[in-house]
Amino acid sequence: MRRARGMKLAALAIAGSLALAACASDETGSGGGSGSGASGGSEDGPKIGLAYDTGGRGDKSFNDSAYAGVEAAIEANGGEVQELSPNADASNRADLLTQLADDGYNPIIAVGFNYADVIGDVAEQYPDTQFAIVDGTGVDVGADNVTGLQFAANQGSFLGGVAAATKSETGNVGFVGGVQSPLIESFEAGFTAGAKAVKPDITVQVQYISPAGDFSGFNDPARGQIVAQGMYDAGADIVYAAAGGSGIGVFQAAAASGKRAIGVDSDQYETVGDPALQAVIMTSVLKRVDNAVEAYIGSFVDGSVQGGQDVVNDLSTEGVGLSYSGGFIDDIKSTIDDYTQQIVDGEITVPETPSN
């Protein structure tokens, strides 16, 4: 299998202004590969294939954000969607893409960098089908019909670190990563750099739920709760969860400890669906997967998709940022805005890898 090259961050903007997509449904995608039509769909628009990452739809985070983008695109352009989710050990990712292509879906969107090892080979077999990979690259994958939808997650996480350090009363914050990997390490690097920009002597606890190659860490709320509880017990008063579906466990630990947490990808204050957990979600580091997916489908519809390239969404394109739901960080908005502008202006370069 071809292995995609690492993410290269660049300042490529998605054209046009994008409307905020509606909150995704709590319905869970089927692990057996069956799917459902999106609301508001029609037969006149594109037949969209959506292959989820581990956890499927209903993770209230990464996958749900992708689905929200598809919903918004169907509302704008018509069409329908077929959703597929990986099996228990996620060994059938290539089969999911192949099934969608065989069934005539075009474009096909693979949600997550875990598809990087297989998408090039599948796309080569279906040259008339357009593919996109969220958090992966369309460059040098062996096929010119793959578009990478990438995000400067380190930049958004930097702002999360700024918010955490500014709000922390103990001078001790935490980072819980789902799976140790270069992508999630970029979240860690940004968060730590942002926290230390505000308070150079702040303590940042870091722990991953599962090691490299073990993707269970994205869908293990019980383990996420244990890891976060250990951080709260060790003095952290705010913990950032870059852990997909496992983030619910981090929120549960925050609620049990009377502390705070930071969500990821989606505005998790809005998607968590539990007032007790809403109360502890101080902010979320937004990775606008919904906007990127909606824009990609729009470009497919108007015929402007060009495979073999990457579209990178960063602070300059509002592809990443922080949520203000709940009002918990309204009082530090000027601080957040100041650091945002420094990054956009090039005065601050946010690291992509942890310093140690």
GROMACS .gro file of C-alpha atoms in nm:
model
  356
    1MET     CA    1   0.000   0.000   0.000
    2ARG     CA    2   0.117   0.347  -0.069
    3ARG     CA    3   0.173   0.560   0.237
    4ALA     CA    4   0.073   0.924   0.199
    5ARG     CA    5   0.326   1.187   0.278
    6GLY     CA    6   0.292   1.398   0.590
    7MET     CA    7   0.076   1.703   0.606
    8LYS     CA    8   0.225   2.025   0.472
    9LEU     CA    9   0.055   2.328   0.608
   10ALA     CA   10   0.003   2.611   0.360
   11ALA     CA   11  -0.213   2.916   0.334
   12LEU     CA   12  -0.464   2.796   0.076
   13ALA     CA   13  -0.812   2.941   0.124
   14ILE     CA   14  -1.147   2.780   0.046
   15ALA     CA   15  -1.317   3.023  -0.190
   16GLY     CA   16  -1.633   3.197  -0.086
   17SER     CA   17  -1.801   3.247   0.244
   18LEU     CA   18  -1.954   2.938   0.404
   19ALA     CA   19  -2.267   2.916   0.611
   20LEU     CA   20  -2.251   2.755   0.950
   21ALA     CA   21  -2.380   2.397   0.918
   22ALA     CA   22  -2.655   2.271   1.147
   23CYS     CA   23  -2.568   2.045   1.438
   24ALA     CA   24  -2.530   1.683   1.334
   25SER     CA   25  -2.770   1.409   1.430
   26ASP     CA   26  -2.699   1.180   1.722
   27GLU     CA   27  -2.783   0.876   1.509
   28THR     CA   28  -2.488   0.639   1.495
   29GLY     CA   29  -2.359   0.523   1.158
   30SER     CA   30  -2.373   0.149   1.102
   31GLY     CA   31  -2.058  -0.048   1.158
   32GLY     CA   32  -2.183  -0.303   0.907
   33GLY     CA   33  -2.159  -0.061   0.618
   34SER     CA   34  -2.524   0.029   0.565
   35GLY     CA   35  -2.617   0.393   0.522
   36SER     CA   36  -2.909   0.632   0.501
   37GLY     CA   37  -3.013   0.926   0.288
   38ALA     CA   38  -2.955   1.270   0.434
   39SER     CA   39  -3.252   1.491   0.513
   40GLY     CA   40  -3.345   1.730   0.236
   41GLY     CA   41  -3.184   1.511  -0.029
   42SER     CA   42  -3.303   1.476  -0.388
   43GLU     CA   43  -3.214   1.264  -0.687
   44ASP     CA   44  -3.103   1.569  -0.888
   45GLY     CA   45  -2.777   1.641  -0.705
   46PRO     CA   46  -2.461   1.442  -0.644
   47LYS     CA   47  -2.453   1.093  -0.497
   48ILE     CA   48  -2.213   1.148  -0.207
   49GLY     CA   49  -2.026   0.864  -0.042
   50LEU     CA   50  -1.915   0.923   0.318
   51ALA     CA   51  -1.677   0.678   0.483
   52TYR     CA   52  -1.641   0.755   0.853
   53ASP     CA   53  -1.348   0.724   1.088
   54THR     CA   54  -1.356   0.498   1.395
   55GLY     CA   55  -1.669   0.562   1.601
   56GLY     CA   56  -1.889   0.658   1.308
   57ARG     CA   57  -2.164   0.915   1.317
   58GLY     CA   58  -2.276   1.004   1.667
   59ASP     CA   59  -1.929   1.077   1.806
   60LYS     CA   60  -2.040   1.439   1.869
   61SER     CA   61  -1.707   1.549   1.724
   62PHE     CA   62  -1.506   1.475   1.409
   63ASN     CA   63  -1.741   1.240   1.221
   64ASP     CA   64  -2.049   1.441   1.309
   65SER     CA   65  -1.886   1.756   1.176
   66ALA     CA   66  -1.821   1.586   0.842
   67TYR     CA   67  -2.184   1.474   0.827
   68ALA     CA   68  -2.301   1.829   0.903
   69GLY     CA   69  -2.100   1.950   0.602
   70VAL     CA   70  -2.266   1.690   0.380
   71GLU     CA   71  -2.609   1.792   0.509
   72ALA     CA   72  -2.538   2.156   0.431
   73ALA     CA   73  -2.412   2.067   0.083
   74ILE     CA   74  -2.723   1.861   0.008
   75GLU     CA   75  -2.944   2.144   0.127
   76ALA     CA   76  -2.764   2.376  -0.114
   77ASN     CA   77  -2.721   2.143  -0.410
   78GLY     CA   78  -2.963   1.854  -0.370
   79GLY     CA   79  -2.837   1.499  -0.387
   80GLU     CA   80  -2.811   1.209  -0.145
   81VAL     CA   81  -2.556   1.047   0.083
   82GLN     CA   82  -2.455   0.693   0.165
   83GLU     CA   83  -2.274   0.655   0.501
   84LEU     CA   84  -2.041   0.369   0.590
   85SER     CA   85  -1.844   0.303   0.910
   86PRO     CA   86  -1.539   0.082   0.970
   87ASN     CA   87  -1.567  -0.255   1.139
   88ALA     CA   88  -1.443  -0.316   1.494
   89ASP     CA   89  -1.073  -0.327   1.407
   90ALA     CA   90  -1.106  -0.080   1.118
   91SER     CA   91  -0.945  -0.329   0.879
   92ASN     CA   92  -1.203  -0.273   0.605
   93ARG     CA   93  -1.135   0.089   0.516
   94ALA     CA   94  -1.035   0.007   0.157
   95ASP     CA   95  -1.347  -0.210   0.122
   96LEU     CA   96  -1.569   0.081   0.229
   97LEU     CA   97  -1.425   0.310  -0.037
   98THR     CA   98  -1.447   0.036  -0.298
   99GLN     CA   99  -1.808  -0.040  -0.208
  100LEU     CA  100  -1.907   0.324  -0.244
  101ALA     CA  101  -1.730   0.354  -0.580
  102ASP     CA  102  -1.884   0.030  -0.708
  103ASP     CA  103  -2.226   0.162  -0.611
  104GLY     CA  104  -2.174   0.475  -0.820
  105TYR     CA  105  -2.118   0.732  -0.546
  106ASN     CA  106  -1.921   1.034  -0.658
  107PRO     CA  107  -1.763   1.220  -0.487
  108ILE     CA  108  -1.645   0.995  -0.204
  109ILE     CA  109  -1.518   1.151   0.118
  110ALA     CA  110  -1.294   0.956   0.355
  111VAL     CA  111  -1.308   1.100   0.705
  112GLY     CA  112  -0.973   1.078   0.880
  113PHE     CA  113  -0.602   1.034   0.818
  114ASN     CA  114  -0.639   0.660   0.877
  115TYR     CA  115  -0.755   0.626   0.516
  116ALA     CA  116  -0.422   0.761   0.390
  117ASP     CA  117  -0.270   0.417   0.336
  118VAL     CA  118  -0.552   0.293   0.113
  119ILE     CA  119  -0.717   0.584  -0.065
  120GLY     CA  120  -0.454   0.616  -0.339
  121ASP     CA  121  -0.483   0.254  -0.445
  122VAL     CA  122  -0.863   0.263  -0.448
  123ALA     CA  123  -0.874   0.594  -0.636
  124GLU     CA  124  -0.645   0.456  -0.907
  125GLN     CA  125  -0.900   0.185  -0.976
  126TYR     CA  126  -1.178   0.442  -1.022
  127PRO     CA  127  -1.025   0.728  -1.225
  128ASP     CA  128  -1.366   0.878  -1.306
  129THR     CA  129  -1.457   0.914  -0.936
  130GLN     CA  130  -1.340   1.205  -0.723
  131PHE     CA  131  -1.217   1.129  -0.372
  132ALA     CA  132  -1.136   1.356  -0.077
  133ILE     CA  133  -0.962   1.269   0.248
  134VAL     CA  134  -1.007   1.473   0.563
  135ASP     CA  135  -0.675   1.528   0.744
  136GLY     CA  136  -0.487   1.354   0.464
  137THR     CA  137  -0.305   1.456   0.148
  138GLY     CA  138  -0.401   1.434  -0.216
  139VAL     CA  139  -0.044   1.500  -0.324
  140ASP     CA  140   0.175   1.209  -0.439
  141VAL     CA  141  -0.072   0.935  -0.343
  142GLY     CA  142  -0.048   0.773  -0.685
  143ALA     CA  143  -0.377   0.909  -0.815
  144ASP     CA  144  -0.474   1.251  -0.950
  145ASN     CA  145  -0.836   1.226  -0.836
  146VAL     CA  146  -0.773   1.265  -0.461
  147THR     CA  147  -0.805   1.600  -0.280
  148GLY     CA  148  -0.666   1.650   0.070
  149LEU     CA  149  -0.880   1.853   0.311
  150GLN     CA  150  -0.635   1.967   0.576
  151PHE     CA  151  -0.645   2.192   0.880
  152ALA     CA  152  -0.391   2.391   1.078
  153ALA     CA  153  -0.505   2.215   1.395
  154ASN     CA  154  -0.192   2.337   1.572
  155GLN     CA  155  -0.308   2.698   1.525
  156GLY     CA  156  -0.654   2.635   1.667
  157SER     CA  157  -0.503   2.438   1.953
  158PHE     CA  158  -0.265   2.727   2.028
  159LEU     CA  159  -0.571   2.943   2.096
  160GLY     CA  160  -0.707   2.664   2.316
  161GLY     CA  161  -0.385   2.677   2.513
  162VAL     CA  162  -0.411   3.055   2.544
  163ALA     CA  163  -0.765   3.021   2.679
  164ALA     CA  164  -0.667   2.745   2.921
  165ALA     CA  165  -0.368   2.931   3.062
  166THR     CA  166  -0.559   3.257   3.093
  167LYS     CA  167  -0.846   3.090   3.277
  168SER     CA  168  -0.647   2.843   3.488
  169GLU     CA  169  -0.638   2.915   3.859
  170THR     CA  170  -0.392   2.638   3.947
  171GLY     CA  171  -0.129   2.700   3.680
  172ASN     CA  172  -0.177   2.336   3.575
  173VAL     CA  173  -0.363   2.218   3.264
  174GLY     CA  174  -0.385   1.892   3.072
  175PHE     CA  175  -0.393   1.748   2.719
  176VAL     CA  176  -0.557   1.413   2.645
  177GLY     CA  177  -0.483   1.278   2.297
  178GLY     CA  178  -0.684   0.994   2.148
  179VAL     CA  179  -0.408   0.812   1.961
  180GLN     CA  180  -0.041   0.906   1.956
  181SER     CA  181   0.022   1.009   1.596
  182PRO     CA  182   0.177   1.304   1.411
  183LEU     CA  183  -0.165   1.461   1.358
  184ILE     CA  184  -0.272   1.452   1.724
  185GLU     CA  185   0.077   1.554   1.831
  186SER     CA  186   0.022   1.874   1.628
  187PHE     CA  187  -0.277   1.946   1.855
  188GLU     CA  188  -0.056   1.885   2.158
  189ALA     CA  189   0.224   2.106   2.022
  190GLY     CA  190  -0.010   2.397   1.954
  191PHE     CA  191  -0.190   2.369   2.287
  192THR     CA  192   0.133   2.359   2.488
  193ALA     CA  193   0.282   2.651   2.294
  194GLY     CA  194  -0.030   2.862   2.347
  195ALA     CA  195  -0.042   2.789   2.718
  196LYS     CA  196   0.325   2.874   2.763
  197ALA     CA  197   0.292   3.193   2.558
  198VAL     CA  198   0.058   3.320   2.830
  199LYS     CA  199   0.227   3.160   3.132
  200PRO     CA  200   0.579   3.033   3.057
  201ASP     CA  201   0.594   2.840   3.385
  202ILE     CA  202   0.256   2.667   3.350
  203THR     CA  203   0.244   2.288   3.393
  204VAL     CA  204   0.098   2.102   3.094
  205GLN     CA  205   0.021   1.737   3.162
  206VAL     CA  206   0.012   1.522   2.846
  207GLN     CA  207  -0.117   1.169   2.801
  208TYR     CA  208  -0.246   0.961   2.510
  209ILE     CA  209  -0.525   0.706   2.547
  210SER     CA  210  -0.372   0.457   2.304
  211PRO     CA  211  -0.032   0.423   2.133
  212ALA     CA  212   0.045   0.465   1.765
  213GLY     CA  213  -0.139   0.213   1.551
  214ASP     CA  214  -0.411   0.144   1.809
  215PHE     CA  215  -0.707   0.356   1.705
  216SER     CA  216  -0.931   0.248   1.993
  217GLY     CA  217  -0.828   0.566   2.172
  218PHE     CA  218  -1.072   0.764   1.959
  219ASN     CA  219  -1.371   0.567   2.083
  220ASP     CA  220  -1.305   0.477   2.448
  221PRO     CA  221  -1.485   0.724   2.678
  222ALA     CA  222  -1.421   0.508   2.985
  223ARG     CA  223  -1.045   0.524   2.932
  224GLY     CA  224  -1.068   0.896   2.851
  225GLN     CA  225  -1.238   0.952   3.185
  226ILE     CA  226  -0.969   0.761   3.372
  227VAL     CA  227  -0.685   0.951   3.205
  228ALA     CA  228  -0.847   1.292   3.261
  229GLN     CA  229  -0.940   1.211   3.620
  230GLY     CA  230  -0.574   1.141   3.689
  231MET     CA  231  -0.486   1.485   3.556
  232TYR     CA  232  -0.749   1.660   3.766
  233ASP     CA  233  -0.630   1.468   4.071
  234ALA     CA  234  -0.276   1.586   3.992
  235GLY     CA  235  -0.377   1.953   3.999
  236ALA     CA  236  -0.507   2.035   3.652
  237ASP     CA  237  -0.819   2.251   3.647
  238ILE     CA  238  -0.868   2.253   3.266
  239VAL     CA  239  -0.810   1.956   3.031
  240TYR     CA  240  -0.818   1.968   2.652
  241ALA     CA  241  -0.954   1.652   2.487
  242ALA     CA  242  -0.828   1.588   2.132
  243ALA     CA  243  -0.969   1.239   2.142
  244GLY     CA  244  -1.278   1.205   1.923
  245GLY     CA  245  -1.553   1.005   2.091
  246SER     CA  246  -1.335   0.951   2.398
  247GLY     CA  247  -1.373   1.319   2.481
  248ILE     CA  248  -1.707   1.245   2.648
  249GLY     CA  249  -1.512   1.067   2.920
  250VAL     CA  250  -1.294   1.373   2.971
  251PHE     CA  251  -1.606   1.586   3.015
  252GLN     CA  252  -1.744   1.335   3.264
  253ALA     CA  253  -1.423   1.354   3.467
  254ALA     CA  254  -1.440   1.735   3.461
  255ALA     CA  255  -1.799   1.728   3.587
  256ALA     CA  256  -1.711   1.481   3.863
  257SER     CA  257  -1.417   1.697   3.971
  258GLY     CA  258  -1.588   2.034   3.949
  259LYS     CA  259  -1.332   2.141   3.688
  260ARG     CA  260  -1.338   2.246   3.323
  261ALA     CA  261  -1.262   2.091   2.985
  262ILE     CA  262  -1.201   2.197   2.627
  263GLY     CA  263  -1.369   2.016   2.339
  264VAL     CA  264  -1.242   1.957   1.988
  265ASP     CA  265  -1.342   1.971   1.621
  266SER     CA  266  -1.714   2.053   1.668
  267ASP     CA  267  -1.869   2.303   1.909
  268GLN     CA  268  -1.912   2.033   2.171
  269TYR     CA  269  -2.109   2.260   2.404
  270GLU     CA  270  -2.380   2.244   2.139
  271THR     CA  271  -2.343   1.876   2.044
  272VAL     CA  272  -2.282   1.700   2.376
  273GLY     CA  273  -2.651   1.676   2.458
  274ASP     CA  274  -2.613   1.674   2.838
  275PRO     CA  275  -2.658   1.993   3.045
  276ALA     CA  276  -2.426   1.856   3.317
  277LEU     CA  277  -2.146   1.820   3.063
  278GLN     CA  278  -2.227   2.146   2.886
  279ALA     CA  279  -2.156   2.323   3.212
  280VAL     CA  280  -1.790   2.215   3.209
  281ILE     CA  281  -1.707   2.270   2.839
  282MET     CA  282  -1.530   2.603   2.855
  283THR     CA  283  -1.472   2.620   2.479
  284SER     CA  284  -1.398   2.392   2.187
  285VAL     CA  285  -1.109   2.409   1.943
  286LEU     CA  286  -1.297   2.417   1.615
  287LYS     CA  287  -1.168   2.235   1.312
  288ARG     CA  288  -1.426   2.329   1.052
  289VAL     CA  289  -1.455   1.991   0.887
  290ASP     CA  290  -1.815   2.084   0.807
  291ASN     CA  291  -1.712   2.392   0.611
  292ALA     CA  292  -1.433   2.208   0.427
  293VAL     CA  293  -1.659   1.918   0.330
  294GLU     CA  294  -1.939   2.151   0.220
  295ALA     CA  295  -1.698   2.357   0.010
  296TYR     CA  296  -1.546   2.048  -0.149
  297ILE     CA  297  -1.887   1.914  -0.252
  298GLY     CA  298  -1.977   2.256  -0.386
  299SER     CA  299  -1.663   2.260  -0.600
  300PHE     CA  300  -1.749   1.911  -0.725
  301VAL     CA  301  -2.095   2.029  -0.826
  302ASP     CA  302  -1.962   2.331  -1.015
  303GLY     CA  303  -1.689   2.128  -1.180
  304SER     CA  304  -1.391   2.304  -1.026
  305VAL     CA  305  -1.245   2.014  -0.825
  306GLN     CA  306  -0.884   1.949  -0.911
  307GLY     CA  307  -0.745   1.634  -0.758
  308GLY     CA  308  -0.383   1.577  -0.668
  309GLN     CA  309  -0.370   1.877  -0.436
  310ASP     CA  310  -0.445   1.985  -0.082
  311VAL     CA  311  -0.675   2.256   0.050
  312VAL     CA  312  -0.547   2.378   0.386
  313ASN     CA  313  -0.780   2.557   0.627
  314ASP     CA  314  -0.612   2.777   0.889
  315LEU     CA  315  -0.678   3.085   1.101
  316SER     CA  316  -0.652   3.312   0.799
  317THR     CA  317  -0.944   3.130   0.633
  318GLU     CA  318  -1.137   3.078   0.960
  319GLY     CA  319  -1.092   2.706   0.905
  320VAL     CA  320  -0.992   2.669   1.270
  321GLY     CA  321  -1.068   2.870   1.582
  322LEU     CA  322  -1.248   2.866   1.916
  323SER     CA  323  -1.617   2.844   2.007
  324TYR     CA  324  -1.781   3.092   2.243
  325SER     CA  325  -2.095   2.894   2.326
  326GLY     CA  326  -2.190   2.917   2.692
  327GLY     CA  327  -2.014   3.249   2.736
  328PHE     CA  328  -1.727   3.105   2.942
  329ILE     CA  329  -1.451   3.281   2.748
  330ASP     CA  330  -1.635   3.593   2.638
  331ASP     CA  331  -1.430   3.798   2.885
  332ILE     CA  332  -1.099   3.699   2.722
  333LYS     CA  333  -1.206   3.744   2.360
  334SER     CA  334  -0.972   4.039   2.312
  335THR     CA  335  -0.679   3.823   2.425
  336ILE     CA  336  -0.779   3.545   2.187
  337ASP     CA  337  -0.821   3.794   1.903
  338ASP     CA  338  -0.477   3.943   1.971
  339TYR     CA  339  -0.302   3.607   1.950
  340THR     CA  340  -0.505   3.515   1.642
  341GLN     CA  341  -0.388   3.827   1.463
  342GLN     CA  342  -0.027   3.766   1.560
  343ILE     CA  343  -0.045   3.418   1.405
  344VAL     CA  344  -0.218   3.542   1.089
  345ASP     CA  345   0.038   3.821   1.053
  346GLY     CA  346   0.328   3.578   1.091
  347GLU     CA  347   0.449   3.726   1.417
  348ILE     CA  348   0.394   3.391   1.589
  349THR     CA  349   0.482   3.062   1.421
  350VAL     CA  350   0.298   2.777   1.588
  351PRO     CA  351   0.495   2.452   1.617
  352GLU     CA  352   0.359   2.135   1.455
  353THR     CA  353   0.550   1.889   1.672
  354PRO     CA  354   0.596   1.871   2.051
  355SER     CA  355   0.917   2.018   2.181
  356ASN     CA  356   1.010   1.708   2.380
   0.00000   0.00000   0.00000
